[in-house]
Coordinates of C-alpha atoms in Angstrom, one line a residue:
M20 CA -39.2 7.9 15.2
K21 CA -35.5 6.9 15.0
D22 CA -34.1 6.0 11.6
N23 CA -32.3 2.7 12.0
S24 CA -30.9 3.0 8.6
N25 CA -29.1 6.2 9.3
V26 CA -27.9 4.9 12.7
S27 CA -26.4 1.9 11.0
M28 CA -24.8 3.9 8.2
S29 CA -23.1 6.2 10.7
N30 CA -21.1 3.2 11.7
I31 CA -19.0 3.5 8.5
Y32 CA -17.1 6.2 10.4
K33 CA -16.5 3.9 13.4
L34 CA -14.0 1.0 13.5
D35 CA -16.6 -1.3 14.8
G36 CA -20.2 -1.8 14.4
R37 CA -22.4 -3.4 11.7
V38 CA -23.5 -1.7 8.5
P39 CA -26.1 -3.1 6.2
V40 CA -24.4 -5.6 3.9
A41 CA -26.0 -4.2 0.7
K42 CA -24.8 -0.7 1.7
A43 CA -21.4 -1.9 2.9
I44 CA -20.4 -3.6 -0.3
P45 CA -20.0 -0.4 -2.5
F46 CA -17.6 1.0 0.1
G47 CA -15.6 -2.3 0.2
L48 CA -15.7 -2.6 -3.6
Q49 CA -14.3 1.0 -3.8
H50 CA -11.2 -0.1 -1.9
V51 CA -10.8 -3.1 -4.1
L52 CA -11.0 -1.1 -7.4
A53 CA -8.6 1.5 -6.1
M54 CA -5.8 -1.1 -5.7
F55 CA -6.7 -3.8 -8.0
V56 CA -4.5 -3.0 -11.1
S57 CA -1.6 -2.2 -8.8
N58 CA -2.0 -5.5 -7.0
L59 CA -1.4 -7.4 -10.3
A60 CA 1.1 -5.4 -12.1
P61 CA 4.2 -6.4 -10.1
I62 CA 3.5 -10.1 -10.9
T63 CA 3.5 -9.2 -14.6
I64 CA 6.8 -7.5 -14.3
I65 CA 8.6 -10.0 -12.2
G66 CA 7.1 -12.8 -14.1
A67 CA 8.5 -11.4 -17.4
A68 CA 11.9 -10.9 -15.8
A69 CA 11.9 -14.6 -14.7
G70 CA 10.8 -15.8 -18.2
L71 CA 7.5 -17.3 -17.0
D72 CA 4.9 -18.0 -19.6
N73 CA 1.6 -16.1 -19.8
M74 CA -0.4 -19.1 -18.5
T75 CA 1.8 -19.2 -15.3
I76 CA 1.6 -15.5 -14.9
G77 CA -2.2 -15.7 -15.2
M78 CA -2.4 -18.4 -12.5
L79 CA -0.2 -16.4 -10.2
M80 CA -2.4 -13.4 -10.6
Q81 CA -5.4 -15.4 -9.5
N82 CA -3.4 -16.6 -6.5
A83 CA -2.4 -13.0 -5.7
M84 CA -6.0 -11.8 -5.6
F85 CA -6.9 -14.6 -3.3
I86 CA -3.9 -14.0 -0.9
A87 CA -4.5 -10.2 -0.9
G88 CA -8.1 -10.9 0.4
I89 CA -7.0 -13.4 3.0
A90 CA -4.2 -11.0 4.3
T91 CA -6.7 -8.1 4.4
L92 CA -9.0 -10.3 6.5
I93 CA -6.2 -11.1 8.9
Q94 CA -5.4 -7.4 9.3
L95 CA -9.0 -6.7 10.1
Y96 CA -9.7 -9.7 12.3
P97 CA -6.3 -10.8 13.8
V98 CA -5.3 -14.4 14.3
W99 CA -3.5 -14.5 17.7
K100 CA -1.0 -11.5 17.6
I101 CA -1.0 -11.5 13.8
G102 CA -3.0 -8.5 12.5
S103 CA -3.6 -5.0 13.6
R104 CA -7.5 -4.9 13.9
L105 CA -7.3 -1.9 11.6
P106 CA -8.9 -1.2 8.2
I107 CA -5.7 -2.0 6.3
V108 CA -6.0 -3.4 2.8
M109 CA -3.1 -5.7 1.7
G110 CA -1.8 -6.3 -1.8
V111 CA 1.3 -7.3 -3.8
S112 CA 4.1 -4.7 -3.1
F113 CA 5.8 -2.7 -5.7
T114 CA 8.7 -2.1 -3.2
F115 CA 10.1 -5.5 -4.0
V116 CA 10.0 -5.4 -7.8
T117 CA 13.5 -4.3 -8.5
I118 CA 15.2 -6.8 -6.2
L119 CA 12.9 -9.6 -7.1
C120 CA 13.4 -9.1 -10.8
Y121 CA 17.2 -9.3 -10.2
V122 CA 16.9 -12.4 -7.9
A123 CA 14.4 -14.2 -10.4
S124 CA 16.6 -13.4 -13.4
T125 CA 19.8 -14.3 -11.7
Y126 CA 19.0 -17.3 -9.5
G127 CA 15.6 -18.4 -10.8
Y128 CA 12.0 -18.0 -9.7
A129 CA 12.2 -20.8 -7.3
T130 CA 15.0 -19.1 -5.5
M131 CA 13.1 -15.9 -5.4
I132 CA 10.1 -17.6 -3.8
G133 CA 12.5 -19.2 -1.1
A134 CA 13.8 -15.7 -0.3
V135 CA 10.2 -14.3 0.0
I136 CA 9.3 -17.1 2.4
V137 CA 12.2 -16.5 4.7
G138 CA 12.1 -12.7 4.4
G139 CA 8.4 -12.8 5.4
I140 CA 9.2 -14.9 8.5
C141 CA 11.9 -12.4 9.5
E142 CA 9.5 -9.4 9.1
G143 CA 6.9 -11.3 11.0
I144 CA 9.1 -12.0 13.9
L145 CA 10.3 -8.4 13.9
G146 CA 6.7 -7.4 14.2
L147 CA 6.0 -9.7 17.2
L148 CA 9.1 -8.2 19.0
A149 CA 8.0 -4.6 18.3
K150 CA 7.9 -3.7 22.0
Y151 CA 11.7 -4.1 22.1
W152 CA 12.4 -1.5 19.4
K153 CA 9.2 0.5 19.0
K154 CA 10.8 3.5 20.9
I155 CA 13.2 4.3 18.2
I156 CA 10.2 5.2 15.9
T157 CA 9.6 8.5 17.6
P158 CA 6.6 10.6 16.4
I159 CA 8.8 12.9 14.3
V160 CA 10.4 9.9 12.6
A161 CA 6.9 8.4 11.8
A162 CA 5.7 11.9 10.5
S163 CA 8.7 12.2 8.3
V164 CA 8.2 8.7 6.8
V165 CA 4.5 9.3 6.1
T166 CA 5.3 12.6 4.4
A167 CA 7.9 10.8 2.3
I168 CA 5.4 8.1 1.3
G169 CA 3.0 10.7 0.1
Y170 CA 5.7 12.4 -1.9
S171 CA 6.9 9.2 -3.4
L172 CA 3.4 8.3 -4.6
F173 CA 3.0 11.5 -6.7
T174 CA 4.8 10.0 -9.6
V175 CA 2.8 6.8 -9.3
A176 CA -0.5 8.7 -9.6
A177 CA 0.9 10.8 -12.5
R178 CA 2.0 7.6 -14.3
S179 CA -1.4 6.1 -14.0
F180 CA -3.1 9.4 -15.0
G181 CA -1.1 9.4 -18.2
G182 CA -2.0 5.7 -19.0
G183 CA 0.6 3.7 -17.2
Y184 CA 3.7 2.0 -18.6
T185 CA 2.4 1.8 -22.2
D186 CA 3.4 3.4 -25.5
S187 CA 0.2 5.6 -25.3
F188 CA 1.4 7.2 -22.1
G189 CA 0.4 10.9 -22.1
S190 CA -2.0 10.6 -25.1
E191 CA -5.0 12.8 -25.5
Q192 CA -7.2 9.8 -24.9
N193 CA -5.6 8.9 -21.6
L194 CA -5.4 12.4 -20.3
L195 CA -9.2 12.9 -21.2
L196 CA -10.1 9.8 -19.3
G197 CA -8.1 10.9 -16.3
I198 CA -9.7 14.3 -16.3
I199 CA -13.2 13.0 -16.7
T200 CA -12.6 10.6 -13.7
L201 CA -11.1 13.3 -11.6
I202 CA -13.9 15.8 -12.4
T203 CA -16.5 13.1 -11.6
C204 CA -14.9 12.5 -8.2
L205 CA -14.9 16.2 -7.4
L206 CA -18.5 16.8 -8.5
F207 CA -19.7 13.8 -6.5
N208 CA -17.9 15.2 -3.5
I209 CA -19.6 18.6 -3.9
F210 CA -23.2 17.4 -4.8
A211 CA -23.8 14.1 -3.3
K212 CA -25.6 14.0 0.0
G213 CA -24.7 12.4 3.4
Y214 CA -22.6 9.3 3.4
Y215 CA -22.9 9.0 -0.4
K216 CA -20.1 11.7 -0.7
Q217 CA -17.7 9.0 0.5
L218 CA -18.4 6.9 -2.6
S219 CA -16.9 9.6 -4.9
V220 CA -14.0 7.3 -5.9
L221 CA -16.4 4.5 -6.9
A222 CA -18.4 7.0 -8.9
G223 CA -15.3 8.3 -10.6
L224 CA -14.2 4.7 -11.5
A225 CA -17.7 3.9 -12.9
V226 CA -18.0 6.9 -15.0
G227 CA -14.4 6.6 -16.3
Y228 CA -14.9 3.0 -17.1
I229 CA -18.2 3.6 -19.0
V230 CA -16.4 6.4 -21.0
A231 CA -13.5 4.1 -21.7
L232 CA -15.9 1.5 -23.0
I233 CA -17.5 4.1 -25.3
M234 CA -14.1 5.2 -26.5
G235 CA -13.2 1.5 -27.2
V236 CA -10.1 1.4 -25.1
V237 CA -11.2 -1.4 -22.7
D238 CA -10.0 -4.8 -23.7
L239 CA -12.5 -7.5 -22.8
S240 CA -11.2 -10.1 -25.1
N241 CA -9.7 -12.1 -22.1
I242 CA -12.6 -11.8 -19.9
M243 CA -13.3 -15.6 -19.9
S244 CA -9.6 -16.8 -20.0
G245 CA -8.8 -19.0 -17.1
G246 CA -12.2 -20.7 -17.0
I247 CA -15.1 -20.0 -14.8
V248 CA -13.7 -21.3 -11.5
A249 CA -10.0 -21.5 -10.5
L250 CA -8.9 -22.8 -7.1
P251 CA -5.7 -21.4 -5.7
H252 CA -2.5 -23.4 -6.7
L253 CA -0.6 -24.4 -3.5
L254 CA 3.2 -24.4 -4.1
P255 CA 3.1 -24.0 -7.9
V256 CA 6.9 -23.5 -7.6
M257 CA 8.9 -25.5 -5.1
P258 CA 11.1 -23.0 -3.2
E259 CA 14.8 -23.1 -3.4
F260 CA 17.0 -21.3 -0.8
N261 CA 20.2 -19.3 -1.6
F262 CA 21.9 -17.2 1.1
N263 CA 22.8 -14.3 -1.1
A264 CA 19.3 -14.0 -2.5
I265 CA 17.8 -14.3 1.0
I266 CA 20.0 -11.5 2.5
S267 CA 19.1 -9.2 -0.4
V268 CA 15.4 -9.7 -0.1
V269 CA 15.4 -9.5 3.7
I270 CA 16.9 -6.1 3.5
I271 CA 14.1 -4.9 1.3
F272 CA 11.6 -6.4 3.8
M273 CA 13.0 -4.0 6.4
V274 CA 12.3 -1.2 4.0
S275 CA 8.8 -2.5 3.5
A276 CA 8.4 -2.6 7.2
A277 CA 9.2 1.1 7.4
E278 CA 6.6 1.8 4.8
T279 CA 4.1 -0.3 6.6
I280 CA 4.7 1.6 9.8
G281 CA 4.2 4.9 7.9
D282 CA 1.0 3.7 6.2
T283 CA -0.5 2.3 9.3
T284 CA 0.5 5.5 11.3
A285 CA -1.0 7.7 8.6
M286 CA -4.2 5.7 8.4
V287 CA -4.7 5.8 12.3
S288 CA -3.8 9.6 12.4
G289 CA -6.0 10.5 9.4
G290 CA -8.8 8.0 9.7
L291 CA -9.1 7.5 13.5
G292 CA -7.7 10.8 14.7
R293 CA -5.4 9.5 17.3
D294 CA -1.8 8.1 17.7
I295 CA -1.0 4.5 16.7
T296 CA -0.4 1.9 19.6
E297 CA 2.5 -0.4 20.0
K298 CA 0.1 -3.4 19.6
E299 CA -1.2 -2.1 16.3
I300 CA 2.3 -1.7 14.9
S301 CA 3.3 -5.1 16.1
G302 CA 0.1 -6.8 14.6
S303 CA 0.4 -4.9 11.2
L304 CA 4.1 -5.9 10.8
A305 CA 3.5 -9.4 11.9
C306 CA 0.6 -9.7 9.3
D307 CA 2.7 -8.0 6.7
G308 CA 5.5 -10.6 7.2
F309 CA 3.8 -13.9 7.7
A310 CA 1.1 -13.1 5.0
S311 CA 4.1 -12.5 2.7
S312 CA 5.5 -16.0 3.5
L313 CA 2.0 -17.4 2.9
S314 CA 2.1 -15.5 -0.5
G315 CA 5.4 -17.1 -1.3
I316 CA 3.9 -20.5 -0.6
F317 CA 1.3 -19.7 -3.3
G318 CA 4.1 -18.7 -5.6
C319 CA 3.5 -14.9 -5.4
P320 CA 5.7 -11.9 -4.3
P321 CA 5.3 -10.3 -0.9
V322 CA 2.1 -8.5 0.2
T323 CA 2.0 -5.2 2.2
S324 CA -0.3 -2.4 3.2
F325 CA -1.5 -0.5 0.1
S326 CA -1.0 3.3 0.2
Q327 CA -3.9 3.7 -2.3
N328 CA -6.4 2.5 0.4
V329 CA -4.7 4.6 3.2
G330 CA -5.3 7.7 1.0
L331 CA -8.8 6.5 0.4
I332 CA -9.5 6.2 4.1
N333 CA -7.9 9.6 4.9
M334 CA -10.1 11.2 2.2
T335 CA -13.4 9.5 3.1
K336 CA -12.9 8.7 6.9
V337 CA -14.7 5.4 6.2
V338 CA -12.9 3.1 8.7
N339 CA -15.4 0.5 9.5
R340 CA -13.8 -3.0 9.6
F341 CA -17.0 -4.8 8.4
T342 CA -17.3 -2.5 5.5
I343 CA -13.7 -3.0 4.5
M344 CA -14.1 -6.8 5.0
T345 CA -16.7 -6.9 2.2
G346 CA -14.0 -5.6 -0.1
A347 CA -11.6 -8.5 1.2
V348 CA -14.4 -10.9 0.3
C349 CA -14.6 -9.4 -3.2
M350 CA -10.9 -10.0 -3.7
I351 CA -11.2 -13.6 -2.6
V352 CA -14.1 -14.1 -5.0
A353 CA -12.2 -12.4 -7.7
G354 CA -9.3 -14.9 -7.0
L355 CA -11.6 -17.9 -7.3
L356 CA -13.6 -16.6 -10.3
P357 CA -11.3 -15.6 -13.2
P358 CA -14.0 -13.7 -15.2
I359 CA -14.6 -11.3 -12.2
G360 CA -10.9 -10.8 -11.7
N361 CA -10.4 -10.2 -15.4
F362 CA -13.2 -7.6 -15.5
F363 CA -11.6 -5.7 -12.6
S364 CA -8.2 -5.8 -14.1
S365 CA -9.5 -4.4 -17.3
L366 CA -9.9 -1.0 -15.7
P367 CA -7.8 1.5 -17.6
E368 CA -4.8 3.0 -15.8
S369 CA -5.8 6.6 -16.6
V370 CA -9.2 6.0 -15.0
L371 CA -7.4 4.8 -11.8
G372 CA -5.0 7.7 -12.0
G373 CA -7.9 10.2 -12.1
C374 CA -9.0 8.9 -8.7
T375 CA -5.7 8.3 -7.0
I376 CA -3.9 11.6 -7.8
M377 CA -6.0 13.3 -5.0
M378 CA -5.9 10.4 -2.6
F379 CA -2.1 10.3 -2.6
G380 CA -2.0 14.0 -1.9
S381 CA -4.0 13.4 1.2
I382 CA -1.3 11.0 2.5
M383 CA 1.4 13.8 2.2
L384 CA -1.0 16.2 3.9
S385 CA -1.4 13.7 6.8
G386 CA 2.5 13.6 7.2
I387 CA 2.6 17.5 7.3
Q388 CA -0.2 17.5 10.0
M389 CA 1.7 14.9 12.0
I390 CA 4.9 17.0 11.7
A391 CA 2.9 20.1 12.9
K392 CA 1.4 18.0 15.8
C393 CA 5.0 17.0 16.9
G394 CA 5.7 20.7 17.2
F395 CA 8.4 22.8 15.4
S396 CA 11.2 22.6 18.0
Q397 CA 14.7 23.0 16.6
R398 CA 15.3 19.3 17.1
N399 CA 12.1 18.3 15.1
I400 CA 12.8 20.8 12.4
I401 CA 16.3 19.4 11.9
I402 CA 15.2 15.8 11.8
A403 CA 12.3 16.4 9.4
S404 CA 14.0 18.9 7.1
L405 CA 17.3 17.0 6.7
S406 CA 15.7 13.6 6.3
L407 CA 13.2 14.8 3.7
A408 CA 15.8 17.0 1.9
M409 CA 18.1 13.9 1.6
G410 CA 15.4 11.4 0.9
I411 CA 13.8 13.4 -1.8
G412 CA 16.9 15.1 -3.2
F413 CA 19.2 12.0 -3.3
T414 CA 16.6 9.8 -5.0
S415 CA 15.5 12.1 -7.7
A416 CA 15.9 10.6 -11.1
S417 CA 18.3 13.3 -12.1
E418 CA 20.5 12.9 -9.1
M419 CA 20.6 9.1 -8.6
A420 CA 24.2 8.9 -9.7
I421 CA 25.2 10.2 -6.2
W422 CA 24.8 6.6 -5.1
N423 CA 27.2 5.2 -7.7
I424 CA 30.2 4.8 -5.4
F425 CA 28.2 2.4 -3.1
P426 CA 27.8 -1.4 -3.6
Q427 CA 25.0 -2.6 -5.9
L428 CA 23.0 -3.8 -2.8
V429 CA 23.0 -0.3 -1.3
R430 CA 22.0 1.3 -4.6
D431 CA 19.2 -1.3 -5.0
V432 CA 17.8 -0.4 -1.6
F433 CA 18.3 3.4 -1.5
S434 CA 18.9 5.0 -4.8
A435 CA 15.3 5.2 -6.0
N436 CA 13.5 4.9 -2.6
P437 CA 13.0 8.2 -0.8
V438 CA 11.0 6.4 2.0
A439 CA 14.0 4.2 2.8
V440 CA 16.4 7.1 3.0
V441 CA 14.1 9.3 5.1
F442 CA 13.6 6.3 7.4
V443 CA 17.2 5.7 8.0
V444 CA 18.2 9.4 8.2
S445 CA 15.4 10.3 10.5
I446 CA 16.1 7.5 12.9
V447 CA 19.9 8.2 13.0
L448 CA 19.2 11.9 13.8
S449 CA 16.6 11.0 16.3
L450 CA 19.1 8.8 18.1
V451 CA 22.1 11.2 17.9
L452 CA 20.6 14.6 18.4
P453 CA 20.4 15.6 22.1
K454 CA 16.9 15.4 23.6
D455 CA 17.5 18.7 25.5
M456 CA 19.1 20.6 22.6
D457 CA 16.2 23.2 22.6
I458 CA 16.5 23.8 26.3
K459 CA 20.2 24.4 26.0
Q460 CA 19.6 26.9 23.1
I461 CA 17.2 28.9 25.4
E462 CA 19.7 28.9 28.2
N463 CA 22.5 30.2 26.0

């Protein structure tokens, strides 16, 4: 007799198809926990730079969780041409932190929100017009960008593993938590049976959290802050518009668009085993942009695809939209019920780092696989090697002074962002290098 449960659960490896709700929720929750802390951290940093009080920052965090869930739903189940119909999880982007801190502290938080709204509309329109410029993003350009994204996330994972941006970074306690979480993930991968193997990150997070509770490093004192129910605050800050601020933020939106293309391409390649389509790129960027404008209306920074979740999909191959949708619903509920959001946000950074360090490595490997798939022609070797060498070399902390001769805006965009440098250099090389250079080399 046919086992309907196994047939249903096999759908977790398919884009479409229903999975039993009770069994889908753990997979969706795993995606939420993998990105939850990182979704909230940018608001704390930007809010502090803008001089916002703790109550306002707390309210914006609730809004951010709600918007992240809504944006993820739109990616999964598009509205018109907005959304990719892919299992992309959205959250508040770290890419914008530096420029938004500058704009918020210089012009005020209201001006920052105005720039986010306009910048999001610009990226959204860029996405809708993807068919006119998509050809410049050749496979080798996309492969180089994905590899750069993987590399750029290594330090993020290491920072989390060590405990995050705290005075206790690298302490024995934090390293022990990170190691216990990582070992749990590995053991679960080895010994779990069937589809349960794909819950290794959730198992690691659960065990790491319990150990952290026993060690007394989890702060639950604010679990009830914000009340039981908190509805989203529409226009908590009335936007103001400044041309200089808008231009600065729009440029970073273009960098974010490059990262979204890389994340989406890596997810499709690693999770679905095929090339991304023009329609998927267009929909993902449109959602990225217009959802960011919506985020601005709710007083929050821009949202974008989360590399943590791309890494999780590459590792587990769980791509089912319905399954990921349960995670989006969890985020919306967390945004409406502060105690749940506060509980999720109490997850120690080192526990998160123990899970993400392997996930981020899988993104870089996806990039390397994509480069291999493009083929090692002389042209491809030049594009990938030169763009990666410049992108990684010129943005290393010890070499960032190489950008000092450039204007502040150029430094803000490129000096610490290997993805932006790789994107620009690879596109320029792809446009400039002769398409037939390998043929000419053989003839000579």
